[in-house]
Amino acid sequence: MFGRGIGPLEIFLIVVVVLIIFGAGRLPEVGRGIGTAIKEFRGSIGNKDNAENA
């Protein structure tokens, strides 16, 4: 289960848990927040690499 990465069963379980915790109404808001956080994280990593090369 954990040795080979995330499979379809694990993804399904994560989605079910998220639906139970947040509900279907707040799901778009949660997804938007996660997407924004990932975008900012990737941007900060890219800026760090550029600063080290300068």
mmCIF file of N, CA and C in Angstrom:
data_model
loop_
_atom_site.group_PDB
_atom_site.id
_atom_site.type_symbol
_atom_site.label_atom_id
_atom_site.label_comp_id
_atom_site.label_asym_id
_atom_site.label_seq_id
_atom_site.Cartn_x
_atom_site.Cartn_y
_atom_site.Cartn_z
ATOM 1 N N MET A 1 0.821 -1.198 0.000
ATOM 2 C CA MET A 1 0.000 0.000 0.000
ATOM 3 C C MET A 1 0.860 1.255 0.000
ATOM 4 N N PHE A 2 1.806 1.356 0.935
ATOM 5 C CA PHE A 2 2.615 2.562 1.005
ATOM 6 C C PHE A 2 3.910 2.434 0.209
ATOM 7 N N GLY A 3 4.336 1.221 -0.090
ATOM 8 C CA GLY A 3 5.591 1.015 -0.782
ATOM 9 C C GLY A 3 5.543 1.339 -2.258
ATOM 10 N N ARG A 4 4.365 1.365 -2.847
ATOM 11 C CA ARG A 4 4.281 1.576 -4.292
ATOM 12 C C ARG A 4 3.636 2.895 -4.674
ATOM 13 N N GLY A 5 3.437 3.782 -3.748
ATOM 14 C CA GLY A 5 2.833 5.074 -4.052
ATOM 15 C C GLY A 5 1.340 5.073 -3.787
ATOM 16 N N ILE A 6 0.690 6.111 -4.265
ATOM 17 C CA ILE A 6 -0.747 6.259 -4.037
ATOM 18 C C ILE A 6 -1.502 5.622 -5.194
ATOM 19 N N GLY A 7 -2.361 4.676 -4.863
ATOM 20 C CA GLY A 7 -3.162 3.993 -5.866
ATOM 21 C C GLY A 7 -4.584 4.514 -5.887
ATOM 22 N N PRO A 8 -5.410 3.919 -6.726
ATOM 23 C CA PRO A 8 -6.799 4.367 -6.844
ATOM 24 C C PRO A 8 -7.591 4.226 -5.544
ATOM 25 N N LEU A 9 -7.330 3.177 -4.785
ATOM 26 C CA LEU A 9 -8.051 2.986 -3.526
ATOM 27 C C LEU A 9 -7.715 4.093 -2.531
ATOM 28 N N GLU A 10 -6.446 4.455 -2.439
ATOM 29 C CA GLU A 10 -6.048 5.517 -1.522
ATOM 30 C C GLU A 10 -6.653 6.854 -1.925
ATOM 31 N N ILE A 11 -6.663 7.148 -3.222
ATOM 32 C CA ILE A 11 -7.257 8.401 -3.703
ATOM 33 C C ILE A 11 -8.747 8.433 -3.379
ATOM 34 N N PHE A 12 -9.432 7.314 -3.586
ATOM 35 C CA PHE A 12 -10.858 7.232 -3.270
ATOM 36 C C PHE A 12 -11.104 7.482 -1.787
ATOM 37 N N LEU A 13 -10.298 6.877 -0.936
ATOM 38 C CA LEU A 13 -10.460 7.071 0.505
ATOM 39 C C LEU A 13 -10.206 8.517 0.913
ATOM 40 N N ILE A 14 -9.217 9.153 0.311
ATOM 41 C CA ILE A 14 -8.935 10.562 0.611
ATOM 42 C C ILE A 14 -10.118 11.431 0.211
ATOM 43 N N VAL A 15 -10.688 11.187 -0.967
ATOM 44 C CA VAL A 15 -11.837 11.968 -1.433
ATOM 45 C C VAL A 15 -13.030 11.778 -0.503
ATOM 46 N N VAL A 16 -13.273 10.554 -0.075
ATOM 47 C CA VAL A 16 -14.394 10.293 0.834
ATOM 48 C C VAL A 16 -14.198 11.018 2.159
ATOM 49 N N VAL A 17 -12.994 10.967 2.709
ATOM 50 C CA VAL A 17 -12.722 11.648 3.980
ATOM 51 C C VAL A 17 -12.897 13.155 3.832
ATOM 52 N N VAL A 18 -12.411 13.723 2.734
ATOM 53 C CA VAL A 18 -12.555 15.164 2.506
ATOM 54 C C VAL A 18 -14.032 15.533 2.391
ATOM 55 N N LEU A 19 -14.815 14.733 1.682
ATOM 56 C CA LEU A 19 -16.252 15.003 1.570
ATOM 57 C C LEU A 19 -16.944 14.937 2.928
ATOM 58 N N ILE A 20 -16.550 13.989 3.755
ATOM 59 C CA ILE A 20 -17.158 13.869 5.081
ATOM 60 C C ILE A 20 -16.795 15.066 5.951
ATOM 61 N N ILE A 21 -15.541 15.482 5.904
ATOM 62 C CA ILE A 21 -15.085 16.577 6.769
ATOM 63 C C ILE A 21 -15.655 17.919 6.318
ATOM 64 N N PHE A 22 -15.541 18.231 5.034
ATOM 65 C CA PHE A 22 -15.901 19.565 4.555
ATOM 66 C C PHE A 22 -17.298 19.647 3.964
ATOM 67 N N GLY A 23 -17.840 18.560 3.488
ATOM 68 C CA GLY A 23 -19.142 18.581 2.839
ATOM 69 C C GLY A 23 -19.018 18.997 1.386
ATOM 70 N N ALA A 24 -20.026 18.666 0.600
ATOM 71 C CA ALA A 24 -19.979 18.940 -0.834
ATOM 72 C C ALA A 24 -20.070 20.432 -1.135
ATOM 73 N N GLY A 25 -20.726 21.202 -0.274
ATOM 74 C CA GLY A 25 -20.893 22.635 -0.519
ATOM 75 C C GLY A 25 -19.597 23.418 -0.435
ATOM 76 N N ARG A 26 -18.715 23.021 0.466
ATOM 77 C CA ARG A 26 -17.456 23.750 0.648
ATOM 78 C C ARG A 26 -16.320 23.173 -0.178
ATOM 79 N N LEU A 27 -16.554 22.096 -0.899
ATOM 80 C CA LEU A 27 -15.496 21.433 -1.650
ATOM 81 C C LEU A 27 -14.818 22.345 -2.670
ATOM 82 N N PRO A 28 -15.542 23.147 -3.468
ATOM 83 C CA PRO A 28 -14.856 24.051 -4.402
ATOM 84 C C PRO A 28 -13.955 25.061 -3.696
ATOM 85 N N GLU A 29 -14.404 25.565 -2.558
ATOM 86 C CA GLU A 29 -13.600 26.522 -1.797
ATOM 87 C C GLU A 29 -12.315 25.868 -1.280
ATOM 88 N N VAL A 30 -12.429 24.654 -0.795
ATOM 89 C CA VAL A 30 -11.261 23.928 -0.289
ATOM 90 C C VAL A 30 -10.291 23.640 -1.432
ATOM 91 N N GLY A 31 -10.806 23.202 -2.565
ATOM 92 C CA GLY A 31 -9.957 22.929 -3.724
ATOM 93 C C GLY A 31 -9.234 24.164 -4.216
ATOM 94 N N ARG A 32 -9.937 25.289 -4.228
ATOM 95 C CA ARG A 32 -9.333 26.549 -4.650
ATOM 96 C C ARG A 32 -8.197 26.938 -3.702
ATOM 97 N N GLY A 33 -8.424 26.774 -2.414
ATOM 98 C CA GLY A 33 -7.399 27.097 -1.424
ATOM 99 C C GLY A 33 -6.173 26.214 -1.557
ATOM 100 N N ILE A 34 -6.388 24.925 -1.792
ATOM 101 C CA ILE A 34 -5.264 24.004 -1.972
ATOM 102 C C ILE A 34 -4.493 24.352 -3.239
ATOM 103 N N GLY A 35 -5.205 24.666 -4.318
ATOM 104 C CA GLY A 35 -4.538 25.049 -5.563
ATOM 105 C C GLY A 35 -3.706 26.304 -5.412
ATOM 106 N N THR A 36 -4.236 27.293 -4.707
ATOM 107 C CA THR A 36 -3.494 28.531 -4.463
ATOM 108 C C THR A 36 -2.249 28.258 -3.637
ATOM 109 N N ALA A 37 -2.370 27.416 -2.626
ATOM 110 C CA ALA A 37 -1.221 27.089 -1.777
ATOM 111 C C ALA A 37 -0.132 26.378 -2.571
ATOM 112 N N ILE A 38 -0.517 25.450 -3.435
ATOM 113 C CA ILE A 38 0.463 24.736 -4.258
ATOM 114 C C ILE A 38 1.149 25.698 -5.216
ATOM 115 N N LYS A 39 0.385 26.604 -5.814
ATOM 116 C CA LYS A 39 0.950 27.581 -6.745
ATOM 117 C C LYS A 39 1.965 28.478 -6.043
ATOM 118 N N GLU A 40 1.626 28.964 -4.846
ATOM 119 C CA GLU A 40 2.551 29.806 -4.094
ATOM 120 C C GLU A 40 3.794 29.030 -3.678
ATOM 121 N N PHE A 41 3.627 27.773 -3.289
ATOM 122 C CA PHE A 41 4.756 26.940 -2.888
ATOM 123 C C PHE A 41 5.711 26.734 -4.055
ATOM 124 N N ARG A 42 5.170 26.408 -5.226
ATOM 125 C CA ARG A 42 6.019 26.214 -6.402
ATOM 126 C C ARG A 42 6.720 27.511 -6.792
ATOM 127 N N GLY A 43 6.018 28.635 -6.672
ATOM 128 C CA GLY A 43 6.628 29.924 -6.983
ATOM 129 C C GLY A 43 7.768 30.258 -6.046
ATOM 130 N N SER A 44 7.605 29.952 -4.767
ATOM 131 C CA SER A 44 8.664 30.244 -3.808
ATOM 132 C C SER A 44 9.868 29.341 -4.035
ATOM 133 N N ILE A 45 9.641 28.098 -4.443
ATOM 134 C CA ILE A 45 10.756 27.208 -4.747
ATOM 135 C C ILE A 45 11.495 27.713 -5.979
ATOM 136 N N GLY A 46 10.752 28.157 -6.990
ATOM 137 C CA GLY A 46 11.378 28.692 -8.200
ATOM 138 C C GLY A 46 12.183 29.941 -7.910
ATOM 139 N N ASN A 47 11.674 30.820 -7.052
ATOM 140 C CA ASN A 47 12.408 32.026 -6.689
ATOM 141 C C ASN A 47 13.657 31.695 -5.903
ATOM 142 N N LYS A 48 13.615 30.670 -5.070
ATOM 143 C CA LYS A 48 14.779 30.265 -4.292
ATOM 144 C C LYS A 48 15.877 29.763 -5.218
ATOM 145 N N ASP A 49 15.516 28.954 -6.221
ATOM 146 C CA ASP A 49 16.498 28.438 -7.167
ATOM 147 C C ASP A 49 17.129 29.567 -7.968
ATOM 148 N N ASN A 50 16.331 30.558 -8.374
ATOM 149 C CA ASN A 50 16.858 31.685 -9.133
ATOM 150 C C ASN A 50 17.797 32.525 -8.280
ATOM 151 N N ALA A 51 17.507 32.701 -7.005
ATOM 152 C CA ALA A 51 18.357 33.493 -6.122
ATOM 153 C C ALA A 51 19.691 32.795 -5.881
ATOM 154 N N GLU A 52 19.709 31.478 -5.813
ATOM 155 C CA GLU A 52 20.950 30.743 -5.596
ATOM 156 C C GLU A 52 21.844 30.792 -6.830
ATOM 157 N N ASN A 53 21.263 30.848 -8.020
ATOM 158 C CA ASN A 53 22.042 30.867 -9.254
ATOM 159 C C ASN A 53 22.593 32.249 -9.571
ATOM 160 N N ALA A 54 22.062 33.300 -8.971
ATOM 161 C CA ALA A 54 22.486 34.664 -9.282
ATOM 162 C C ALA A 54 23.784 35.014 -8.606
#
